[in-house]
Amino acid sequence: MEPLIALVAVTLALLVAGSAGVRRLRPWPVALRGGLAAMFTLTGMAHFVGMRAELVAMVPPSLPNPGLLVTVTGLLELAGAAGLLIRRTAPWAAGCLTALLIVMFPANVYAAVEGLSTGPFEALIPRTLLQVVFVSATLAVVISSLRSRATESPSEAHSPSAPDVALPPALHPRTR
């Protein structure tokens, strides 16, 4: 449940900051990217501190070296979180995180079916619903990026003056 809280709270805080005048945070995809980055930082860190033993236990026994798999997925989540914060890499990071969520879902199923977790949000249906929310959020970032790039002219998309961080239309070089 903590990842969902982080996603929602940070996204809402960034949307409020955008409404309050922080122009770079005004577009909803930027706020969502920030919320996802916070969520994946939280979950990525859990692969190393706090929940490592539980995450290693969630790896289905048919997979080799559970400790290494937990380390690798934690590093991928942290790299994805960082990638979400850079406009140019955000769609790639979101796409890769979508794939990672799908690939890691069997571990959630295994943990729920085997009763490894006993919290109310850790049963199979709540876990599945949370996964749908997280995948939907990462896909929303990919889709919004594709739509925004489709509206740019080719010369603007490859301009050396195009910013690496997401800027709202009012600050983007093509609208000044």
mmCIF file of C-alpha atoms in Angstrom:
data_model
loop_
_atom_site.group_PDB
_atom_site.id
_atom_site.type_symbol
_atom_site.label_atom_id
_atom_site.label_comp_id
_atom_site.label_asym_id
_atom_site.label_seq_id
_atom_site.Cartn_x
_atom_site.Cartn_y
_atom_site.Cartn_z
ATOM 1 C CA MET A 1 0.000 0.000 0.000
ATOM 2 C CA GLU A 2 2.944 2.338 0.661
ATOM 3 C CA PRO A 3 3.895 2.500 -3.031
ATOM 4 C CA LEU A 4 0.362 3.609 -3.923
ATOM 5 C CA ILE A 5 0.420 6.234 -1.189
ATOM 6 C CA ALA A 6 3.772 7.546 -2.460
ATOM 7 C CA LEU A 7 2.515 7.641 -6.052
ATOM 8 C CA VAL A 8 -0.698 9.476 -5.216
ATOM 9 C CA ALA A 9 0.726 11.841 -2.574
ATOM 10 C CA VAL A 10 3.716 12.995 -4.619
ATOM 11 C CA THR A 11 1.697 13.310 -7.827
ATOM 12 C CA LEU A 12 -0.931 15.412 -6.032
ATOM 13 C CA ALA A 13 1.718 17.543 -4.305
ATOM 14 C CA LEU A 14 3.376 18.265 -7.643
ATOM 15 C CA LEU A 15 0.027 19.088 -9.256
ATOM 16 C CA VAL A 16 -0.726 21.500 -6.406
ATOM 17 C CA ALA A 17 2.713 23.088 -6.802
ATOM 18 C CA GLY A 18 2.044 23.433 -10.523
ATOM 19 C CA SER A 19 -1.315 25.105 -9.847
ATOM 20 C CA ALA A 20 0.372 27.404 -7.337
ATOM 21 C CA GLY A 21 2.687 28.764 -9.996
ATOM 22 C CA VAL A 22 5.608 26.357 -10.399
ATOM 23 C CA ARG A 23 5.322 26.264 -14.180
ATOM 24 C CA ARG A 24 7.574 23.256 -14.740
ATOM 25 C CA LEU A 25 5.186 21.162 -12.653
ATOM 26 C CA ARG A 26 1.982 22.313 -14.316
ATOM 27 C CA PRO A 27 1.593 19.549 -16.942
ATOM 28 C CA TRP A 28 0.012 16.428 -15.453
ATOM 29 C CA PRO A 29 2.549 14.059 -17.081
ATOM 30 C CA VAL A 30 5.376 15.833 -15.241
ATOM 31 C CA ALA A 31 3.561 15.422 -11.922
ATOM 32 C CA LEU A 32 2.830 11.777 -12.678
ATOM 33 C CA ARG A 33 6.472 11.162 -13.581
ATOM 34 C CA GLY A 34 7.467 12.662 -10.230
ATOM 35 C CA GLY A 35 4.977 10.455 -8.390
ATOM 36 C CA LEU A 36 6.202 7.366 -10.205
ATOM 37 C CA ALA A 37 9.824 8.312 -9.515
ATOM 38 C CA ALA A 38 9.039 8.589 -5.796
ATOM 39 C CA MET A 39 7.207 5.268 -5.846
ATOM 40 C CA PHE A 40 9.981 3.413 -7.663
ATOM 41 C CA THR A 41 12.616 4.970 -5.416
ATOM 42 C CA LEU A 42 10.695 3.658 -2.412
ATOM 43 C CA THR A 43 10.213 0.193 -3.872
ATOM 44 C CA GLY A 44 13.740 0.059 -5.279
ATOM 45 C CA MET A 45 15.254 0.896 -1.895
ATOM 46 C CA ALA A 46 13.118 -1.829 -0.278
ATOM 47 C CA HIS A 47 15.128 -4.342 -2.333
ATOM 48 C CA PHE A 48 18.172 -3.442 -0.234
ATOM 49 C CA VAL A 49 16.909 -2.304 3.176
ATOM 50 C CA GLY A 50 13.853 -3.044 5.237
ATOM 51 C CA MET A 51 12.140 -5.707 3.118
ATOM 52 C CA ARG A 52 14.948 -7.535 1.364
ATOM 53 C CA ALA A 53 14.296 -10.878 3.099
ATOM 54 C CA GLU A 54 10.585 -10.740 2.274
ATOM 55 C CA LEU A 55 11.314 -9.878 -1.363
ATOM 56 C CA VAL A 56 13.832 -12.728 -1.676
ATOM 57 C CA ALA A 57 11.195 -15.100 -0.236
ATOM 58 C CA MET A 58 8.696 -13.901 -2.887
ATOM 59 C CA VAL A 59 10.849 -15.138 -5.770
ATOM 60 C CA PRO A 60 9.284 -18.345 -7.078
ATOM 61 C CA PRO A 61 11.496 -21.386 -6.389
ATOM 62 C CA SER A 62 11.724 -22.190 -10.091
ATOM 63 C CA LEU A 63 13.906 -19.106 -10.608
ATOM 64 C CA PRO A 64 17.639 -19.257 -9.850
ATOM 65 C CA ASN A 65 19.505 -17.090 -7.350
ATOM 66 C CA PRO A 66 16.663 -15.121 -5.692
ATOM 67 C CA GLY A 67 19.068 -12.731 -3.948
ATOM 68 C CA LEU A 68 20.646 -11.686 -7.228
ATOM 69 C CA LEU A 69 17.233 -11.273 -8.873
ATOM 70 C CA VAL A 70 16.070 -9.003 -6.040
ATOM 71 C CA THR A 71 19.265 -6.950 -6.324
ATOM 72 C CA VAL A 72 18.952 -6.590 -10.104
ATOM 73 C CA THR A 73 15.258 -5.644 -9.985
ATOM 74 C CA GLY A 74 15.970 -3.130 -7.228
ATOM 75 C CA LEU A 75 18.698 -1.504 -9.303
ATOM 76 C CA LEU A 76 16.391 -1.445 -12.346
ATOM 77 C CA GLU A 77 13.655 0.253 -10.311
ATOM 78 C CA LEU A 78 16.096 2.899 -9.056
ATOM 79 C CA ALA A 79 17.464 3.481 -12.567
ATOM 80 C CA GLY A 80 13.912 3.758 -13.898
ATOM 81 C CA ALA A 81 13.028 6.268 -11.185
ATOM 82 C CA ALA A 82 15.974 8.436 -12.212
ATOM 83 C CA GLY A 83 15.104 8.057 -15.892
ATOM 84 C CA LEU A 84 11.552 9.275 -15.273
ATOM 85 C CA LEU A 85 12.894 12.630 -14.112
ATOM 86 C CA ILE A 86 14.616 13.450 -17.396
ATOM 87 C CA ARG A 87 12.284 14.426 -20.239
ATOM 88 C CA ARG A 88 14.331 12.741 -22.939
ATOM 89 C CA THR A 89 14.582 9.402 -21.118
ATOM 90 C CA ALA A 90 11.182 9.418 -19.383
ATOM 91 C CA PRO A 91 9.248 7.491 -22.055
ATOM 92 C CA TRP A 92 11.956 4.823 -22.252
ATOM 93 C CA ALA A 93 12.145 4.576 -18.467
ATOM 94 C CA ALA A 94 8.360 4.330 -18.200
ATOM 95 C CA GLY A 95 8.241 1.663 -20.910
ATOM 96 C CA CYS A 96 10.972 -0.375 -19.246
ATOM 97 C CA LEU A 97 9.292 -0.024 -15.849
ATOM 98 C CA THR A 98 6.026 -1.222 -17.401
ATOM 99 C CA ALA A 99 7.811 -4.330 -18.652
ATOM 100 C CA LEU A 100 9.491 -4.812 -15.272
ATOM 101 C CA LEU A 101 6.141 -4.611 -13.455
ATOM 102 C CA ILE A 102 4.711 -7.254 -15.777
ATOM 103 C CA VAL A 103 7.748 -9.529 -15.486
ATOM 104 C CA MET A 104 7.777 -9.267 -11.684
ATOM 105 C CA PHE A 105 4.028 -9.871 -11.291
ATOM 106 C CA PRO A 106 4.395 -13.669 -10.976
ATOM 107 C CA ALA A 107 6.352 -13.066 -7.762
ATOM 108 C CA ASN A 108 3.328 -11.196 -6.401
ATOM 109 C CA VAL A 109 1.055 -14.080 -7.415
ATOM 110 C CA TYR A 110 3.419 -16.595 -5.817
ATOM 111 C CA ALA A 111 3.553 -14.612 -2.558
ATOM 112 C CA ALA A 112 -0.236 -14.274 -2.429
ATOM 113 C CA VAL A 113 -0.955 -17.917 -3.263
ATOM 114 C CA GLU A 114 1.674 -19.254 -0.854
ATOM 115 C CA GLY A 115 0.489 -16.956 1.936
ATOM 116 C CA LEU A 116 3.910 -15.346 2.337
ATOM 117 C CA SER A 117 2.275 -12.007 3.082
ATOM 118 C CA THR A 118 -0.706 -11.609 5.345
ATOM 119 C CA GLY A 119 -1.687 -7.949 5.024
ATOM 120 C CA PRO A 120 -5.135 -7.047 3.709
ATOM 121 C CA PHE A 121 -3.705 -5.474 0.535
ATOM 122 C CA GLU A 122 -1.389 -8.397 -0.140
ATOM 123 C CA ALA A 123 -4.024 -10.922 -1.200
ATOM 124 C CA LEU A 124 -4.132 -11.732 -4.907
ATOM 125 C CA ILE A 125 -6.996 -9.441 -5.945
ATOM 126 C CA PRO A 126 -5.707 -6.284 -4.186
ATOM 127 C CA ARG A 127 -2.174 -6.979 -5.458
ATOM 128 C CA THR A 128 -3.500 -7.380 -8.982
ATOM 129 C CA LEU A 129 -5.521 -4.159 -8.772
ATOM 130 C CA LEU A 130 -2.490 -2.247 -7.491
ATOM 131 C CA GLN A 131 -0.404 -3.668 -10.322
ATOM 132 C CA VAL A 132 -3.023 -2.494 -12.824
ATOM 133 C CA VAL A 133 -2.818 1.028 -11.343
ATOM 134 C CA PHE A 134 0.984 1.059 -11.530
ATOM 135 C CA VAL A 135 1.096 -0.295 -15.094
ATOM 136 C CA SER A 136 -1.583 2.218 -16.130
ATOM 137 C CA ALA A 137 0.460 5.075 -14.669
ATOM 138 C CA THR A 138 3.662 4.053 -16.452
ATOM 139 C CA LEU A 139 1.767 3.566 -19.713
ATOM 140 C CA ALA A 140 0.175 7.011 -19.307
ATOM 141 C CA VAL A 141 3.669 8.509 -19.256
ATOM 142 C CA VAL A 142 4.635 6.618 -22.422
ATOM 143 C CA ILE A 143 1.431 7.565 -24.244
ATOM 144 C CA SER A 144 1.565 11.246 -23.242
ATOM 145 C CA SER A 145 5.162 11.431 -24.448
ATOM 146 C CA LEU A 146 4.298 9.826 -27.773
ATOM 147 C CA ARG A 147 1.380 12.211 -28.246
ATOM 148 C CA SER A 148 3.461 15.258 -27.399
ATOM 149 C CA ARG A 149 6.220 14.189 -29.779
ATOM 150 C CA ALA A 150 3.671 13.584 -32.529
ATOM 151 C CA THR A 151 2.592 17.237 -32.272
ATOM 152 C CA GLU A 152 6.163 18.584 -32.500
ATOM 153 C CA SER A 153 7.634 19.322 -35.883
ATOM 154 C CA PRO A 154 10.718 17.231 -36.741
ATOM 155 C CA SER A 155 13.013 20.251 -36.460
ATOM 156 C CA GLU A 156 11.745 21.057 -32.950
ATOM 157 C CA ALA A 157 12.062 17.460 -31.759
ATOM 158 C CA HIS A 158 15.762 17.299 -32.685
ATOM 159 C CA SER A 159 16.711 20.868 -31.861
ATOM 160 C CA PRO A 160 19.897 21.182 -29.794
ATOM 161 C CA SER A 161 18.142 23.867 -27.771
ATOM 162 C CA ALA A 162 15.301 21.518 -26.805
ATOM 163 C CA PRO A 163 15.422 21.083 -23.035
ATOM 164 C CA ASP A 164 16.273 17.740 -21.440
ATOM 165 C CA VAL A 165 13.759 18.290 -18.675
ATOM 166 C CA ALA A 166 10.036 18.531 -19.183
ATOM 167 C CA LEU A 167 8.890 22.099 -19.582
ATOM 168 C CA PRO A 168 5.357 23.344 -19.884
ATOM 169 C CA PRO A 169 4.415 24.928 -23.202
ATOM 170 C CA ALA A 170 4.891 28.453 -21.789
ATOM 171 C CA LEU A 171 8.599 27.783 -21.134
ATOM 172 C CA HIS A 172 9.402 25.535 -24.073
ATOM 173 C CA PRO A 173 11.672 27.229 -26.656
ATOM 174 C CA ARG A 174 9.225 26.622 -29.499
ATOM 175 C CA THR A 175 6.494 28.718 -27.805
ATOM 176 C CA ARG A 176 8.556 31.755 -26.800
#
